[in-house]
Amino acid sequence: MPLNATQWQKALAADSLRPVYLLVGEELLVLEAADALRAQARKLGYSERDVLDAGTHFDWNDLARAGAGMSLFATRRMIDLRLPTGRPGKEGAAALTEYCADPPPDVTLLVTATTWSSKHDGAWSKKLDATGAMVVFNAPRPNEWSSWIGARLASRGLSATPDAAALLAERVEGNLLAAAQEVDKLAVLRAGDSSRIDAALMESLVADSARYDAFKLTDAAFAGDGARALHILAGLHAEGEELIGLMGWLVNQLQLALRLANARDFAAQVRLERLWPAREQLFRKALRRAPREHWLQCLARASRIDRMAKGRETGEPWREAERLIAAIAEPRAAMALA
């Protein structure tokens, strides 16, 4: 049977790793769990890691070759297999089952799938679970959000009253990524302060979801929520917000997206940019929706809108800003209309 959250934490703290781990479910939670497992592996002497991306044209023989490979610098290795669709196919299922029949010593296989439902489960996943451990990471249910946020705050060295956690849960409206981002922001705002956050303090620290600001605009756009992003933009316009300041932040975020898109090593660039995990996932998802050329075009359009707002070029800057936000949020639709 798949492990629950409590069992997973105990398994993660063990002084030895199992032969196989299958981590599936909500992308943010799966990737964070995989990072934690890799960190534990490094502590236990797993200093080598083979990364395999099991995409459409993946050769499943590579899994057997990775398992049979000899270590050059250490006796312990990890095989990091990413299964983006959550479906290995007939060939992949056979390869994974065969691997589990006789897993190599001193090697741990980590399989992650960020697309998952009960329909993805099969004999192959049950075999991985029986050989090692399987964990399904689901978003919290409506009645679990307050406790999930409380635990998330605790993981960042913060504590909050139940009322404060409930307030934050209400603000994020069931959005897992937004909740993670808000907790990360609180960790920055409360750095070095161990006092408990009550509801009144939480109210002052967390931006009300009814407020429209540049940060929420860019977050919604890069998250692919075009309707919400355009709604926020309309609110900013109605409130008399200056477009020049808004475009400055938008250009900044598009430049960041382009640097990440150009990076040969995404993880290394994330560390260089000092992105919190939640923002890393925000940009990771955005970059999957379009190639680097799209973000380059968006940056050029943003620069042009900035010139319009400053009176250096003719045009309707707010109307062009709407088109740009739509293009950021829904690249495919924007490219189809181009």
GROMACS .gro file of C-alpha atoms in nm, residues 140-331:
model
  192
  140PRO     CA    1  -0.526   1.905   0.075
  141ARG     CA    2  -0.902   1.851   0.096
  142PRO     CA    3  -1.110   2.159   0.189
  143ASN     CA    4  -1.117   2.060   0.557
  144GLU     CA    5  -0.740   1.994   0.559
  145TRP     CA    6  -0.614   2.328   0.433
  146SER     CA    7  -0.566   2.496   0.771
  147SER     CA    8  -0.365   2.206   0.914
  148TRP     CA    9  -0.163   2.178   0.591
  149ILE     CA   10  -0.075   2.547   0.606
  150GLY     CA   11   0.013   2.514   0.974
  151ALA     CA   12   0.252   2.230   0.893
  152ARG     CA   13   0.395   2.424   0.600
  153LEU     CA   14   0.460   2.724   0.823
  154ALA     CA   15   0.627   2.498   1.081
  155SER     CA   16   0.857   2.358   0.811
  156ARG     CA   17   0.978   2.716   0.755
  157GLY     CA   18   1.036   2.778   1.124
  158LEU     CA   19   0.711   2.969   1.174
  159SER     CA   20   0.411   2.909   1.399
  160ALA     CA   21   0.058   3.042   1.371
  161THR     CA   22  -0.267   3.020   1.563
  162PRO     CA   23  -0.543   2.806   1.410
  163ASP     CA   24  -0.734   3.126   1.324
  164ALA     CA   25  -0.431   3.268   1.145
  165ALA     CA   26  -0.379   2.949   0.945
  166ALA     CA   27  -0.749   2.946   0.853
  167LEU     CA   28  -0.724   3.307   0.739
  168LEU     CA   29  -0.435   3.227   0.508
  169ALA     CA   30  -0.622   2.921   0.378
  170GLU     CA   31  -0.917   3.143   0.292
  171ARG     CA   32  -0.692   3.390   0.110
  172VAL     CA   33  -0.530   3.131  -0.120
  173GLU     CA   34  -0.868   2.986  -0.220
  174GLY     CA   35  -0.745   2.626  -0.252
  175ASN     CA   36  -0.450   2.717  -0.476
  176LEU     CA   37  -0.155   2.499  -0.373
  177LEU     CA   38   0.111   2.706  -0.549
  178ALA     CA   39  -0.031   3.032  -0.412
  179ALA     CA   40  -0.031   2.887  -0.061
  180ALA     CA   41   0.333   2.781  -0.092
  181GLN     CA   42   0.428   3.125  -0.224
  182GLU     CA   43   0.253   3.303   0.062
  183VAL     CA   44   0.428   3.084   0.320
  184ASP     CA   45   0.763   3.153   0.153
  185LYS     CA   46   0.695   3.527   0.164
  186LEU     CA   47   0.606   3.501   0.533
  187ALA     CA   48   0.935   3.321   0.596
  188VAL     CA   49   1.117   3.623   0.454
  189LEU     CA   50   0.905   3.878   0.639
  190ARG     CA   51   0.938   3.693   0.971
  191ALA     CA   52   1.303   3.590   0.943
  192GLY     CA   53   1.454   3.579   1.292
  193ASP     CA   54   1.118   3.630   1.465
  194SER     CA   55   0.996   3.316   1.643
  195SER     CA   56   0.682   3.469   1.796
  196ARG     CA   57   0.350   3.310   1.705
  197ILE     CA   58   0.149   3.471   1.427
  198ASP     CA   59  -0.209   3.548   1.528
  199ALA     CA   60  -0.499   3.631   1.298
  200ALA     CA   61  -0.452   4.009   1.328
  201LEU     CA   62  -0.084   3.988   1.240
  202MET     CA   63  -0.156   3.746   0.954
  203GLU     CA   64  -0.410   3.995   0.818
  204SER     CA   65  -0.145   4.265   0.809
  205LEU     CA   66   0.126   4.040   0.661
  206VAL     CA   67  -0.068   3.870   0.384
  207ALA     CA   68  -0.205   4.075   0.097
  208ASP     CA   69  -0.585   4.047   0.075
  209SER     CA   70  -0.688   3.854  -0.234
  210ALA     CA   71  -0.924   4.139  -0.323
  211ARG     CA   72  -0.631   4.378  -0.366
  212TYR     CA   73  -0.481   4.418  -0.710
  213ASP     CA   74  -0.105   4.455  -0.730
  214ALA     CA   75   0.176   4.393  -0.973
  215PHE     CA   76   0.301   4.084  -0.791
  216LYS     CA   77  -0.035   3.907  -0.810
  217LEU     CA   78  -0.071   4.011  -1.174
  218THR     CA   79   0.257   3.851  -1.280
  219ASP     CA   80   0.198   3.543  -1.063
  220ALA     CA   81  -0.144   3.486  -1.223
  221ALA     CA   82  -0.007   3.542  -1.574
  222PHE     CA   83   0.291   3.307  -1.537
  223ALA     CA   84   0.064   3.051  -1.366
  224GLY     CA   85  -0.144   3.041  -1.685
  225ASP     CA   86  -0.456   3.193  -1.525
  226GLY     CA   87  -0.536   3.441  -1.800
  227ALA     CA   88  -0.884   3.534  -1.675
  228ARG     CA   89  -0.757   3.623  -1.327
  229ALA     CA   90  -0.455   3.810  -1.465
  230LEU     CA   91  -0.671   4.024  -1.695
  231HIS     CA   92  -0.914   4.088  -1.408
  232ILE     CA   93  -0.625   4.211  -1.192
  233LEU     CA   94  -0.496   4.429  -1.477
  234ALA     CA   95  -0.843   4.585  -1.517
  235GLY     CA   96  -0.850   4.652  -1.143
  236LEU     CA   97  -0.512   4.823  -1.155
  237HIS     CA   98  -0.631   5.039  -1.446
  238ALA     CA   99  -0.955   5.130  -1.268
  239GLU     CA  100  -0.764   5.227  -0.952
  240GLY     CA  101  -0.551   5.468  -1.154
  241GLU     CA  102  -0.229   5.266  -1.120
  242GLU     CA  103   0.066   5.394  -1.322
  243LEU     CA  104   0.144   5.155  -1.605
  244ILE     CA  105   0.513   5.256  -1.610
  245GLY     CA  106   0.584   5.104  -1.268
  246LEU     CA  107   0.383   4.796  -1.354
  247MET     CA  108   0.575   4.740  -1.677
  248GLY     CA  109   0.905   4.773  -1.494
  249TRP     CA  110   0.818   4.472  -1.276
  250LEU     CA  111   0.674   4.279  -1.570
  251VAL     CA  112   0.993   4.334  -1.773
  252ASN     CA  113   1.194   4.216  -1.473
  253GLN     CA  114   0.996   3.892  -1.453
  254LEU     CA  115   1.014   3.832  -1.828
  255GLN     CA  116   1.392   3.879  -1.816
  256LEU     CA  117   1.403   3.620  -1.537
  257ALA     CA  118   1.191   3.380  -1.746
  258LEU     CA  119   1.424   3.427  -2.041
  259ARG     CA  120   1.737   3.363  -1.830
  260LEU     CA  121   1.580   3.042  -1.704
  261ALA     CA  122   1.476   2.942  -2.058
  262ASN     CA  123   1.832   3.001  -2.183
  263ALA     CA  124   1.999   2.814  -1.897
  264ARG     CA  125   2.172   2.488  -1.979
  265ASP     CA  126   2.132   2.379  -1.618
  266PHE     CA  127   1.790   2.491  -1.493
  267ALA     CA  128   1.854   2.387  -1.132
  268ALA     CA  129   2.184   2.577  -1.121
  269GLN     CA  130   2.016   2.889  -1.262
  270VAL     CA  131   1.740   2.861  -1.002
  271ARG     CA  132   2.004   2.861  -0.729
  272LEU     CA  133   2.177   3.158  -0.890
  273GLU     CA  134   1.849   3.352  -0.902
  274ARG     CA  135   1.776   3.248  -0.539
  275LEU     CA  136   1.421   3.143  -0.621
  276TRP     CA  137   1.205   2.995  -0.350
  277PRO     CA  138   1.065   2.648  -0.439
  278ALA     CA  139   0.717   2.784  -0.508
  279ARG     CA  140   0.843   3.044  -0.755
  280GLU     CA  141   1.068   2.786  -0.916
  281GLN     CA  142   0.761   2.575  -0.989
  282LEU     CA  143   0.572   2.879  -1.119
  283PHE     CA  144   0.839   2.947  -1.380
  284ARG     CA  145   0.902   2.581  -1.452
  285LYS     CA  146   0.538   2.538  -1.554
  286ALA     CA  147   0.536   2.861  -1.753
  287LEU     CA  148   0.845   2.763  -1.953
  288ARG     CA  149   0.688   2.429  -2.040
  289ARG     CA  150   0.404   2.610  -2.213
  290ALA     CA  151   0.620   2.787  -2.472
  291PRO     CA  152   0.973   2.792  -2.620
  292ARG     CA  153   1.231   3.060  -2.541
  293GLU     CA  154   1.141   3.249  -2.860
  294HIS     CA  155   0.797   3.322  -2.717
  295TRP     CA  156   0.942   3.477  -2.401
  296LEU     CA  157   1.186   3.680  -2.611
  297GLN     CA  158   0.891   3.816  -2.811
  298CYS     CA  159   0.700   3.893  -2.490
  299LEU     CA  160   0.998   4.085  -2.356
  300ALA     CA  161   1.020   4.287  -2.677
  301ARG     CA  162   0.648   4.367  -2.656
  302ALA     CA  163   0.683   4.470  -2.292
  303SER     CA  164   0.966   4.709  -2.381
  304ARG     CA  165   0.749   4.859  -2.653
  305ILE     CA  166   0.456   4.906  -2.411
  306ASP     CA  167   0.693   5.074  -2.167
  307ARG     CA  168   0.789   5.323  -2.439
  308MET     CA  169   0.419   5.386  -2.513
  309ALA     CA  170   0.348   5.451  -2.146
  310LYS     CA  171   0.634   5.704  -2.142
  311GLY     CA  172   0.507   5.877  -2.458
  312ARG     CA  173   0.804   5.770  -2.667
  313GLU     CA  174   0.597   5.560  -2.905
  314THR     CA  175   0.240   5.583  -3.033
  315GLY     CA  176  -0.025   5.329  -2.937
  316GLU     CA  177  -0.269   5.233  -2.660
  317PRO     CA  178  -0.045   5.098  -2.381
  318TRP     CA  179  -0.320   4.951  -2.161
  319ARG     CA  180  -0.476   4.767  -2.455
  320GLU     CA  181  -0.134   4.633  -2.556
  321ALA     CA  182  -0.070   4.535  -2.192
  322GLU     CA  183  -0.389   4.326  -2.200
  323ARG     CA  184  -0.263   4.145  -2.510
  324LEU     CA  185   0.076   4.086  -2.352
  325ILE     CA  186  -0.073   3.944  -2.031
  326ALA     CA  187  -0.291   3.711  -2.238
  327ALA     CA  188   0.015   3.597  -2.435
  328ILE     CA  189   0.210   3.523  -2.116
  329ALA     CA  190  -0.076   3.327  -1.965
  330GLU     CA  191  -0.184   3.140  -2.277
  331PRO     CA  192   0.106   3.119  -2.525
   0.00000   0.00000   0.00000
